[in-house]
Short mmCIF file of C-alpha atoms in Angstrom, two decimals:
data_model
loop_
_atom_site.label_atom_id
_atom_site.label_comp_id
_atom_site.label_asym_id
_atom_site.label_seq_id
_atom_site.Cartn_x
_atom_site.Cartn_y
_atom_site.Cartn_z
CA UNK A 1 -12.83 70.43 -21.46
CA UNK A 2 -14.05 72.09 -24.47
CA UNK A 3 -11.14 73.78 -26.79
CA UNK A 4 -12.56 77.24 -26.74
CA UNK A 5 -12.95 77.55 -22.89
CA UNK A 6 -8.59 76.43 -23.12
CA UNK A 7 -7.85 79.16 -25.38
CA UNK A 8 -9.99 81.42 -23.13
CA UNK A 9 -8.37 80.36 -20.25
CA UNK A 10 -4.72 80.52 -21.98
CA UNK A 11 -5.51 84.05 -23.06
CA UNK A 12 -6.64 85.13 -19.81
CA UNK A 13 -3.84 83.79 -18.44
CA UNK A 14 -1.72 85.41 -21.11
CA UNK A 15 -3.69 88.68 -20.38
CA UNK A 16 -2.65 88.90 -17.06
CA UNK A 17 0.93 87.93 -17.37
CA UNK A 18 1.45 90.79 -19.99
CA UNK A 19 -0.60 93.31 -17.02
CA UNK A 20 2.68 91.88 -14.56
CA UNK A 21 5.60 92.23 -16.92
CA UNK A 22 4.70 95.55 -17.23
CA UNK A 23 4.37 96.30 -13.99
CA UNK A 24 7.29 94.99 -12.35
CA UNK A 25 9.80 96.33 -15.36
CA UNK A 26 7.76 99.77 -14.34
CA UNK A 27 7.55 100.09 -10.58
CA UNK A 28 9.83 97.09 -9.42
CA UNK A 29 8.51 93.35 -8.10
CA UNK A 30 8.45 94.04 -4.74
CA UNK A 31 6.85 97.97 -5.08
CA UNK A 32 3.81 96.09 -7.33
CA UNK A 33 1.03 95.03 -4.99
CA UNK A 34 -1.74 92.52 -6.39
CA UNK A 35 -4.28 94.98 -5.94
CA UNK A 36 -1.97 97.11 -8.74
CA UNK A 37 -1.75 93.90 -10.76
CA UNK A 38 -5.77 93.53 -10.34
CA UNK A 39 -6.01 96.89 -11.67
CA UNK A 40 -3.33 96.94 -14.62
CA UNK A 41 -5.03 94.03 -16.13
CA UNK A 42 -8.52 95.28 -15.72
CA UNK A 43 -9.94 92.37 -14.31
CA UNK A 44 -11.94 91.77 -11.07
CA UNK A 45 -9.31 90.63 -8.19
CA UNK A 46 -11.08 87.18 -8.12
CA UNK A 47 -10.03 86.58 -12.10
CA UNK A 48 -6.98 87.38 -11.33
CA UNK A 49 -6.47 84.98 -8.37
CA UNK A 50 -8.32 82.29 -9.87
CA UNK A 51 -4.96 82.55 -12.26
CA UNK A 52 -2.13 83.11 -10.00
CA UNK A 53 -2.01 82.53 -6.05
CA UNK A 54 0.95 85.40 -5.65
CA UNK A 55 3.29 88.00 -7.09
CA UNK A 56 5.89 84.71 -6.41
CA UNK A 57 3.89 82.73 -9.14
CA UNK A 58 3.92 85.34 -11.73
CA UNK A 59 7.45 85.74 -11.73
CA UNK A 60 7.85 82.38 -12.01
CA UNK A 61 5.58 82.36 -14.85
CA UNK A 62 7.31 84.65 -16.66
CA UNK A 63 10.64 83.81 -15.91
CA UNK A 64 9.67 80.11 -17.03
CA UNK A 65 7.78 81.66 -19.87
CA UNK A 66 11.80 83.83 -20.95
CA UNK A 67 13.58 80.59 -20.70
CA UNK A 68 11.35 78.57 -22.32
CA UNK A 69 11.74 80.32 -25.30
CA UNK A 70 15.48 80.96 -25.10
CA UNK A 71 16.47 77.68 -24.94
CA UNK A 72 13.97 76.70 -27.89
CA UNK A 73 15.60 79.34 -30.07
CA UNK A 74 18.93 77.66 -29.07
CA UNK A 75 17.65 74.13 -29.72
CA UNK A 76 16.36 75.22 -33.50
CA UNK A 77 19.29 76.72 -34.38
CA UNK A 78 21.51 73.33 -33.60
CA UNK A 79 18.82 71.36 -35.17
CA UNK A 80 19.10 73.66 -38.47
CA UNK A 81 22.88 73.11 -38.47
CA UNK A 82 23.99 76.54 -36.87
CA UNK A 83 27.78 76.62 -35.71
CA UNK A 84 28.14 77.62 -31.63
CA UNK A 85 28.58 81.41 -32.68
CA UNK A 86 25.20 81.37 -34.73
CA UNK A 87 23.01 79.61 -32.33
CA UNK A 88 24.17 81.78 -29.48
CA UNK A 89 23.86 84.95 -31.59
CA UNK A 90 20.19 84.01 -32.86
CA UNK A 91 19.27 83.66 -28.90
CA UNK A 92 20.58 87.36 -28.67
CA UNK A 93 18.98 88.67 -31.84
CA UNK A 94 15.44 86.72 -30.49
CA UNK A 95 16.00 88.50 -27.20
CA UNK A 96 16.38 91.73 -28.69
CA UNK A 97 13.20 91.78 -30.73
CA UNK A 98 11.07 90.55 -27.25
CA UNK A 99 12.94 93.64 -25.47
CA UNK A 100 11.34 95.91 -28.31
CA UNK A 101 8.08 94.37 -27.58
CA UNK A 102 7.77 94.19 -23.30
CA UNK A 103 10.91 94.61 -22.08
CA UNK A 104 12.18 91.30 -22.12
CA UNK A 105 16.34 92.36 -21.27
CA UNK A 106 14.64 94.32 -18.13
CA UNK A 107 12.21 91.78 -16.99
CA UNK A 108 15.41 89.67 -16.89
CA UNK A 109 17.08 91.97 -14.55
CA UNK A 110 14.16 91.91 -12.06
CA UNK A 111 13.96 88.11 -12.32
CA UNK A 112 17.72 87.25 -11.48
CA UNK A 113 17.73 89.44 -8.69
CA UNK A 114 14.01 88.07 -7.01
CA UNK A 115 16.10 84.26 -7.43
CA UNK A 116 18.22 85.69 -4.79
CA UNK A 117 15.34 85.11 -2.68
CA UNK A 118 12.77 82.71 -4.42
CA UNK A 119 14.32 78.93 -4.92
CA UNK A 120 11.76 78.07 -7.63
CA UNK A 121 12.77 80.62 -9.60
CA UNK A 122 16.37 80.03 -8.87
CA UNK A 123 16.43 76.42 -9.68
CA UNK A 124 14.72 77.11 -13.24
CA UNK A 125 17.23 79.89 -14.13
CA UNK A 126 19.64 76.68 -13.20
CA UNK A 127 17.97 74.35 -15.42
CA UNK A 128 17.71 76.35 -17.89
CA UNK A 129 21.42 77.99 -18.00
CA UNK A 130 22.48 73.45 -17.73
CA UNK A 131 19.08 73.09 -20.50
CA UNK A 132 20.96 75.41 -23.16
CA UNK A 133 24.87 74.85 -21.98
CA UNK A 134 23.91 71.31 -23.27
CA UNK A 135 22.61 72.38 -26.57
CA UNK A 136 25.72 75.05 -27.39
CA UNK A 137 27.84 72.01 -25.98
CA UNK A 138 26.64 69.67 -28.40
CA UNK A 139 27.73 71.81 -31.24
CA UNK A 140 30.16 72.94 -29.54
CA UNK A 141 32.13 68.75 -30.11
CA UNK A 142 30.19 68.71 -33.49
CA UNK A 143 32.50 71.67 -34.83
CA UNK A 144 35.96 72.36 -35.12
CA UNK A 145 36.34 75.38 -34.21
CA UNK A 146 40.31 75.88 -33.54
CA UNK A 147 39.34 76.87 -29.84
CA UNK A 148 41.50 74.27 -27.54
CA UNK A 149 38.85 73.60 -25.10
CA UNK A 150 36.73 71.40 -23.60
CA UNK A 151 33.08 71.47 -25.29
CA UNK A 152 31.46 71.91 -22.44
CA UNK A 153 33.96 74.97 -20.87
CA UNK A 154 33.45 76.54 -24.13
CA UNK A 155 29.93 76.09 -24.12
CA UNK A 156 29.78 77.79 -19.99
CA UNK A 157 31.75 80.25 -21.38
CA UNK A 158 29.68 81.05 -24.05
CA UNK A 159 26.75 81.35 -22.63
CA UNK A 160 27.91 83.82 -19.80
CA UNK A 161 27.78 86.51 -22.76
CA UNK A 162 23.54 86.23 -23.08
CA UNK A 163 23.05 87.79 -19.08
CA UNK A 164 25.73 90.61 -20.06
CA UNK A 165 23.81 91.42 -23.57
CA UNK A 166 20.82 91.47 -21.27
CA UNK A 167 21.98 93.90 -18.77
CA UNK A 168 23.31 96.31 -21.65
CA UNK A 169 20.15 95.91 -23.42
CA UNK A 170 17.86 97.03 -20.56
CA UNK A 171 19.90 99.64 -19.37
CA UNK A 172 21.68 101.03 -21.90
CA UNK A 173 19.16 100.10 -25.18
CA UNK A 174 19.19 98.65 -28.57
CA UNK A 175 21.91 100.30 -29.98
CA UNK A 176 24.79 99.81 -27.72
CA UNK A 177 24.06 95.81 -28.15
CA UNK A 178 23.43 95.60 -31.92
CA UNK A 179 27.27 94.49 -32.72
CA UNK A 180 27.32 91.54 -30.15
CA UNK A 181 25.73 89.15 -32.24
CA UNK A 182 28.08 89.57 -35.13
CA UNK A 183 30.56 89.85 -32.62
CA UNK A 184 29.71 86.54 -31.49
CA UNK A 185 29.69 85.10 -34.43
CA UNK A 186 33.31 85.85 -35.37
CA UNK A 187 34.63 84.82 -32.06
CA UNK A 188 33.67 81.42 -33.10
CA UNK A 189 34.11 80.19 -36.54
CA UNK A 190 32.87 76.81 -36.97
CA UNK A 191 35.29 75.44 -39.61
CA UNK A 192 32.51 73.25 -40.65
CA UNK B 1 41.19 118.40 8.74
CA UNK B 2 43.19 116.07 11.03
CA UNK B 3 44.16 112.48 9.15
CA UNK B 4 42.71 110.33 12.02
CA UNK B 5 39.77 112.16 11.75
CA UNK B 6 39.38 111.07 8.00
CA UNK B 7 40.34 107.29 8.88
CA UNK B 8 37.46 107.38 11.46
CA UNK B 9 34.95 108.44 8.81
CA UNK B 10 36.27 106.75 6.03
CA UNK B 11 36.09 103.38 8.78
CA UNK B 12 32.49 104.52 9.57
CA UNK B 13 31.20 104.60 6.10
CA UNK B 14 32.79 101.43 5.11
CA UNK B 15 31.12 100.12 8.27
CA UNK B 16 27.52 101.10 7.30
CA UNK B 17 27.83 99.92 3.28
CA UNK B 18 29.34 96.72 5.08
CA UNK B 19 26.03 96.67 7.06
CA UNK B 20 23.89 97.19 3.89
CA UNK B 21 25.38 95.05 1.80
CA UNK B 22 24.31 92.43 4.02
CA UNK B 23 20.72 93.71 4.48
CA UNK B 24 20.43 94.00 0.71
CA UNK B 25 21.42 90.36 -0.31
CA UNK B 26 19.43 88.62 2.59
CA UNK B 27 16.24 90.62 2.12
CA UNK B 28 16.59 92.54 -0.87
CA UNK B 29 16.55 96.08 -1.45
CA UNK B 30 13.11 97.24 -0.90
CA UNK B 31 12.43 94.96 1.60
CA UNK B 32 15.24 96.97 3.87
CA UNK B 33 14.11 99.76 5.77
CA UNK B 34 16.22 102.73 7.26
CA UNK B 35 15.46 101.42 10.44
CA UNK B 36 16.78 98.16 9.77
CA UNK B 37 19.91 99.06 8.45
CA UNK B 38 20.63 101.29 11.56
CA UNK B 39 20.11 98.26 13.81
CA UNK B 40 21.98 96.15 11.19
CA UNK B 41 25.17 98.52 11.79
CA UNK B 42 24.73 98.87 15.05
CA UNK B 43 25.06 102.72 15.53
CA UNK B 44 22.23 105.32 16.29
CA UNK B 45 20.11 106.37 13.33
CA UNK B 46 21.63 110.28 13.52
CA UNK B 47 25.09 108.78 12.74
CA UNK B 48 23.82 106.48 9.63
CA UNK B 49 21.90 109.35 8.47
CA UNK B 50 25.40 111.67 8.88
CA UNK B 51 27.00 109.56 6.12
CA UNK B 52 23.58 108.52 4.08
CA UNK B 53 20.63 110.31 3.25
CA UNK B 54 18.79 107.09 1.45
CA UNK B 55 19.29 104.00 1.11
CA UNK B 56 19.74 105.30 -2.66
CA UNK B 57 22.89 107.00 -1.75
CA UNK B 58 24.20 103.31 -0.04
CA UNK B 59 22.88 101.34 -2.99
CA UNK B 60 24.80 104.11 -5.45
CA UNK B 61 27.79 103.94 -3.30
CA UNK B 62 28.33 100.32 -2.98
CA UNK B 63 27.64 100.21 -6.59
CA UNK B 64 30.78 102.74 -7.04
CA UNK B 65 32.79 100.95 -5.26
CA UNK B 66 32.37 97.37 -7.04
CA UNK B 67 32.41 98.98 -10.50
CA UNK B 68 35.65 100.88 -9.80
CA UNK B 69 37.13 97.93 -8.39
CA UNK B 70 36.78 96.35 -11.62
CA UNK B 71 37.90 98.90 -13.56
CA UNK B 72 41.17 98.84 -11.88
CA UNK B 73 42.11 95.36 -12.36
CA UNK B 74 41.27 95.33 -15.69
CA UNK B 75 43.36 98.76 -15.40
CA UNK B 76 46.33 96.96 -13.81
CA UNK B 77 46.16 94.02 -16.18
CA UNK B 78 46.72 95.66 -19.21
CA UNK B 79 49.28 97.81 -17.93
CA UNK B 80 50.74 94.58 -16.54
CA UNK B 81 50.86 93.63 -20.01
CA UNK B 82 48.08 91.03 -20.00
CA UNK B 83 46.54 90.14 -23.24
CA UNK B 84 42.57 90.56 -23.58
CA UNK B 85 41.57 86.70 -22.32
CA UNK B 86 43.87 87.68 -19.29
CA UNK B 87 42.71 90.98 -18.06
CA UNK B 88 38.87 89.63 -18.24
CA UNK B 89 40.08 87.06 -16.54
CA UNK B 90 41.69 88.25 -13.51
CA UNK B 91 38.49 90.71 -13.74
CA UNK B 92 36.66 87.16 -13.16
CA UNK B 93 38.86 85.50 -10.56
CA UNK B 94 38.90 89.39 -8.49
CA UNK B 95 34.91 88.86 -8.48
CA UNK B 96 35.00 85.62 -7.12
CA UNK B 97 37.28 86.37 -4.75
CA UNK B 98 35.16 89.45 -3.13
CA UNK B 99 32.04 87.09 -3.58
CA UNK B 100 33.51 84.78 -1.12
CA UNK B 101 34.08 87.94 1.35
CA UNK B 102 30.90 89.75 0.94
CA UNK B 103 28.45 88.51 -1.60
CA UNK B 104 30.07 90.68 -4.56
CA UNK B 105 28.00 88.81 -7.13
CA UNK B 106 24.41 88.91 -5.03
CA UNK B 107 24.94 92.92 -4.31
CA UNK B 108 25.49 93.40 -8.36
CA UNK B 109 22.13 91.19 -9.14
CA UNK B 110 20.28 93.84 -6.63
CA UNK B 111 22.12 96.56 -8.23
CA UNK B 112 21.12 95.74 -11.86
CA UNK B 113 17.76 95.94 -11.31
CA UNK B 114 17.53 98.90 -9.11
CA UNK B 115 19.16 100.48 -12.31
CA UNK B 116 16.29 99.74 -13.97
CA UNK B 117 14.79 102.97 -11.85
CA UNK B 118 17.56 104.69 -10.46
CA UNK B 119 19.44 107.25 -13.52
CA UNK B 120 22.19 107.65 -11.31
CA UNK B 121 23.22 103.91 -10.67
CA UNK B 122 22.61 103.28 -14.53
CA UNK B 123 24.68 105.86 -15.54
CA UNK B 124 27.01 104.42 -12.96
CA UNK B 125 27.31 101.38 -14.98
CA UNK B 126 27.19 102.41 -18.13
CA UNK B 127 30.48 104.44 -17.60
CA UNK B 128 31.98 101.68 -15.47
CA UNK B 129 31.17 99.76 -18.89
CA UNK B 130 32.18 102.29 -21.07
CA UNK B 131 35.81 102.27 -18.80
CA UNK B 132 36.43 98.65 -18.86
CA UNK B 133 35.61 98.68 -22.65
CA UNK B 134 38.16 100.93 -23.49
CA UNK B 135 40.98 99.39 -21.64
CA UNK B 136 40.26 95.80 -23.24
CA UNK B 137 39.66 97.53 -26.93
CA UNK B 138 43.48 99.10 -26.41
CA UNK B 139 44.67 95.48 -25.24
CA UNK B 140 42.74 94.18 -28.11
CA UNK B 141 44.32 96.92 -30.34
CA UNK B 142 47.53 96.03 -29.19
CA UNK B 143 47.81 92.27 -29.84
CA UNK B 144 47.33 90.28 -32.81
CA UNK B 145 44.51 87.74 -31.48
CA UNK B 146 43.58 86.05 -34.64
CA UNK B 147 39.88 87.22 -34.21
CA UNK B 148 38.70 88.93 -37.56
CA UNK B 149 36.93 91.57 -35.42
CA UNK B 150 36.95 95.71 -34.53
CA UNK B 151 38.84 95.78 -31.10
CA UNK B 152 35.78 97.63 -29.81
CA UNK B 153 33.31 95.13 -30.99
CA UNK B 154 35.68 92.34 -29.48
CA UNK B 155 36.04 94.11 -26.57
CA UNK B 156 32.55 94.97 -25.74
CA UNK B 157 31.54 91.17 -26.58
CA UNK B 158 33.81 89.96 -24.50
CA UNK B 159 32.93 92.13 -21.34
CA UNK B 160 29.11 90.33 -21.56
CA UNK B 161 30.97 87.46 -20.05
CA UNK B 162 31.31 89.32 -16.77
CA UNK B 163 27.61 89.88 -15.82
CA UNK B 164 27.04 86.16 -16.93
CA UNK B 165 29.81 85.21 -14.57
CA UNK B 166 28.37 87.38 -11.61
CA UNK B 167 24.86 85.81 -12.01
CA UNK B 168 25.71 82.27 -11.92
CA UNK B 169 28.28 82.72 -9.02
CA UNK B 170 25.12 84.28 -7.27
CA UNK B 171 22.52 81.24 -7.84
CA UNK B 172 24.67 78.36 -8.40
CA UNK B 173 27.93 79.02 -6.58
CA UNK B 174 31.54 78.93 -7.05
CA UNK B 175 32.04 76.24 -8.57
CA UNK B 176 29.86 76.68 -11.11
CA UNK B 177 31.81 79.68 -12.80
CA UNK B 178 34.94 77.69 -11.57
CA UNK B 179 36.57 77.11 -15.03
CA UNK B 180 35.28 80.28 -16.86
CA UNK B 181 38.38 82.48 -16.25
CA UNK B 182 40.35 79.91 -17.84
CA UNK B 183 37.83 79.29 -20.25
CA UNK B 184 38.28 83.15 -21.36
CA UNK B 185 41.77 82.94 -21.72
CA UNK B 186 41.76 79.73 -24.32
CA UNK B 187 39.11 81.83 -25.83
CA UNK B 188 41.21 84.45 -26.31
CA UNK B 189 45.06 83.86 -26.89
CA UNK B 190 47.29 87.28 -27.87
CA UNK B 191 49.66 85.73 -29.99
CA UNK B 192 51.92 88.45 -28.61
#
């Protein structure tokens, strides 16, 4: 396939992905109808289906989409030597700046409570809670950190903060989460 | 007005949120009509609609009731004399205990992201926030935890756990969050 009709195809896909995020943090998943998606992202309905089969497939998308890039942010940090604190608190900070540009906290929201429902997307918010637990984890036995605890509890633990920084974020804005990061990062001092 | 007469009401409305709490988890929120929630409870639609307008009102109310639930044990914990890792976690173990009864952890997924369009439910959880802040910064005032952090900023950290907690009871089960609480309190010793 030539590279240009990818990238088209990618951007389209992008396109309409951006029309649905906005949309569902707007009016709600299940209140959004395709023929509202078909119209937010200005495309005929058949462009739009050629892309995605169903609402169900565009959350997915976009949930997979979140994740994806949560758990890379996580990854980096380890890689580039951050403590547990640091890593976790870059995953906030990257979170925050998405919010800012399409509502990435709120888009959360609608997403954890559509899993309730829809296994696919509740088996990658699974893998990708274990995906990033094993990262922080990882760190967490690299560092000595003065916490007496398993690194994997700690690492659980840990992690349950991102979901609550999300909630605040969407529903109560940028402000009332801008100290959790650094607020993260004291609670756990690396001692490397 | 006579006491019984109270009880009955009070036993009528509990019987109805009962209803729609079940409605809500199993099909979600908008997916739950008027209609079905009057067949779900079992009474004629005149007597739901005596006690609830809209399924906003149930949605709000159920809401009130979880939040202030949790607002009182961290309440009673800290007047207990619990240290900061402790009240959070009893606030934990509580949850998990009413999940196990009625799907405490589901009904606060559906509840986050109605916020998203309802002012009244977010304002209903950013005070229930705001509460439960307050009464962990004064146990975090109070004891000398080692953490080189403003009680508030420790405090309000450290209540992000509980929405993590409440979304991975909700898509991977108890035993999932089943060694956060003590996880918290390692995290967290008073030195008192």
């Amino acid at each position: 396939m030539p590279r240009v009709s990818a990238q088209y195809r990618d951007a389209r896909r992008a396109h309409i992905l951006a029309a649905a995020r906005r949309c569902f943090v707007r009016d709600g998943f299940h209140q959004t109808s395709m023929q509202d998606l078909v119209r937010e992202a200005g495309m005929s309905s058949g462009a739009v289906y050629r892309y995605f089969a169903s609402k169900d497939e565009m959350i997915v998308a976009i949930a997979e989409e979140n994740l994806d890039q949560i758990v890379a942010i996580v990854r980096e940090s380890v890689a580039g030597g951050a403590d547990l604190g640091e890593a976790l608190a870059a995953a906030l900070e990257f979170a925050s700046k998405r919010h800012a540009e399409d509502g990435f906290a709120a888009i959360a929201l609608v997403v954890w409570s559509e899993a309730l429902r829809n296994p696919v997307l509740a088996a990658r918010l699974r893998d990708s809670f274990d995906a990033a637990g094993q990262e922080l984890a990882e760190t967490a036995r690299a560092s000595s950190n003065g916490v007496k605890l398993a690194p994997d509890v700690l690492a659980t633990t840990l992690l349950c903060v991102l979901p609550g920084y999300l909630l605040q974020a969407a529903i109560r804005g940028p402000d009332a989460v801008a100290p959790i990061p650094d607020g993260v990062r004291a609670l756990f001092p690396s001692g490397r």
